[in-house]
């Protein structure tokens, strides 16, 4: 088959991305913010649904709030293919992270239909609910639900106002109880492939148009709460203080050093810190920070978790400060299936696009979907490697190449016999 005929319509992709960004955005927030459960996000779900409908898909919103579209195949009892991504953003985020995978999936369906290309299997497209980290500390809510990895403990987690994730879901018209029981069976997918922007500088630097993802980094997230004692900042001698903020600040450096010293792929970040009471002249009696460590290497991640907990414990006790560490997220690293990596590379070769094998430092819904069948991911370059910021950008011609590779990969997967899940 001549795969060139399936080339997507670049202007249509650009117009969809522009329409979503300009219509559904939290006006009072920086960048292109569309956080899970915000009014803008809830309103945008109807837009995604209508785009899927216009493309001719059978559509529904499932109990976890995933927007789902199905393109029926010739053999409806065959295991389906799945693709998708997310349309929520971080606070102050951009227009491309996740969105490219959802808009790209819809464009794939349009091109299959316009060229009269019929798949053997059903193709399921999903805009997964709430992929980004949120105040409940549960990322990838929708993909966890489909993959059977959402549990009661997740639903009971609260945000800073004490609202439970389950209650936020109910307020958004969702059904958390059903979200726990709608999981697809392990092995029920013929394959899952997700298109995403790289969110880093590697592809731009090498000049490759396509990244074939080898693995998705695991993520350990923690909330560290330091409790000391408030005292007069002018009179309490330095060696008699219990300064919670000083303990937290020293611990921020502990976290940073962990990633800097990693002998394998590993990064570590404190993304947010707070302290009180918040006055020039009072020794801070409380501080807390939110941190994460990531790696594609499970052993390093496990060691980093232990080392960081030990070292920040020492920083706190050196100052007579109490420390409580809550581990909020333990997403293990996931390897992309080798056969799907090969299929993506073959699709890029079919279209004469340069490709490169690349690990993902970002987390993705795909990591959870790997529980249901063989998983792979396609990356397109990010300009200057920027992401999770308003400047996040990718070139529309390169996005279109990524969509073309997605379509071609799905066609190859459709025709390939089932592969065994990776060990
Ligand atoms: C998701 O974007 C993540 O990697 O945090
Ligand atoms: Mn993303
Ligand atoms: Mn993101």
CSV table of N, CA, C and O in Angstrom, one decimal, residues 56-58 69-76 113 118-124:
chain,number,residue,atom,x,y,z
A,56,UNK,N,-17.1,10.8,12.6
A,56,UNK,CA,-17.8,9.6,12.3
A,56,UNK,C,-17.7,8.5,13.3
A,56,UNK,O,-17.9,7.3,13.0
A,57,UNK,N,-17.2,8.8,14.5
A,57,UNK,CA,-17.0,7.8,15.5
A,57,UNK,C,-18.2,7.5,16.4
A,57,UNK,O,-19.0,8.5,16.5
A,58,UNK,N,-18.3,6.3,16.9
A,58,UNK,CA,-19.4,6.1,17.9
A,58,UNK,C,-18.8,6.6,19.2
A,58,UNK,O,-17.6,6.3,19.6
A,69,UNK,N,-14.1,7.4,21.6
A,69,UNK,CA,-14.7,7.3,20.2
A,69,UNK,C,-14.3,6.0,19.6
A,69,UNK,O,-13.1,5.6,19.8
A,70,UNK,N,-15.2,5.3,19.0
A,70,UNK,CA,-14.8,4.0,18.4
A,70,UNK,C,-15.1,4.0,16.9
A,70,UNK,O,-16.2,4.4,16.4
A,71,UNK,N,-14.0,3.6,16.1
A,71,UNK,CA,-14.2,3.4,14.7
A,71,UNK,C,-14.3,1.9,14.5
A,71,UNK,O,-13.4,1.2,14.7
A,72,UNK,N,-15.6,1.5,14.1
A,72,UNK,CA,-15.8,0.0,14.0
A,72,UNK,C,-14.9,-0.6,12.9
A,72,UNK,O,-14.8,0.0,11.8
A,73,UNK,N,-14.3,-1.7,13.2
A,73,UNK,CA,-13.6,-2.5,12.2
A,73,UNK,C,-14.5,-3.5,11.5
A,73,UNK,O,-15.6,-3.7,11.9
A,74,UNK,N,-13.8,-4.2,10.6
A,74,UNK,CA,-14.6,-5.3,9.9
A,74,UNK,C,-15.0,-6.4,10.8
A,74,UNK,O,-16.0,-7.0,10.7
A,75,UNK,N,-14.0,-6.7,11.7
A,75,UNK,CA,-14.2,-7.9,12.6
A,75,UNK,C,-14.4,-7.3,14.1
A,75,UNK,O,-13.4,-7.1,14.8
A,76,UNK,N,-15.6,-7.2,14.4
A,76,UNK,CA,-15.9,-6.5,15.7
A,76,UNK,C,-15.6,-7.4,16.9
A,76,UNK,O,-15.6,-6.9,18.1
A,113,UNK,N,-11.1,7.4,6.9
A,113,UNK,CA,-12.4,7.4,6.3
A,113,UNK,C,-12.3,8.1,4.9
A,113,UNK,O,-12.9,7.6,3.9
A,118,UNK,N,-10.3,0.7,5.4
A,118,UNK,CA,-11.0,0.1,6.5
A,118,UNK,C,-10.1,-0.8,7.3
A,118,UNK,O,-9.3,-1.5,6.8
A,119,UNK,N,-10.2,-0.7,8.7
A,119,UNK,CA,-9.4,-1.5,9.5
A,119,UNK,C,-10.2,-2.8,9.8
A,119,UNK,O,-11.4,-2.8,9.8
A,120,UNK,N,-9.4,-3.8,10.1
A,120,UNK,CA,-10.0,-5.1,10.5
A,120,UNK,C,-10.6,-5.0,11.9
A,120,UNK,O,-11.6,-5.5,12.2
A,121,UNK,N,-9.8,-4.3,12.8
A,121,UNK,CA,-10.2,-4.2,14.2
A,121,UNK,C,-10.8,-2.9,14.5
A,121,UNK,O,-10.6,-1.9,13.8
A,122,UNK,N,-11.6,-2.9,15.6
A,122,UNK,CA,-12.1,-1.6,16.1
A,122,UNK,C,-10.8,-0.7,16.4
A,122,UNK,O,-9.9,-1.2,17.0
A,123,UNK,N,-11.0,0.6,16.2
A,123,UNK,CA,-9.9,1.5,16.7
A,123,UNK,C,-10.6,2.4,17.7
A,123,UNK,O,-11.6,3.1,17.4
A,124,UNK,N,-10.1,2.3,19.0
A,124,UNK,CA,-10.7,3.1,20.1
A,124,UNK,C,-9.8,4.3,20.3
A,124,UNK,O,-8.6,4.2,20.5
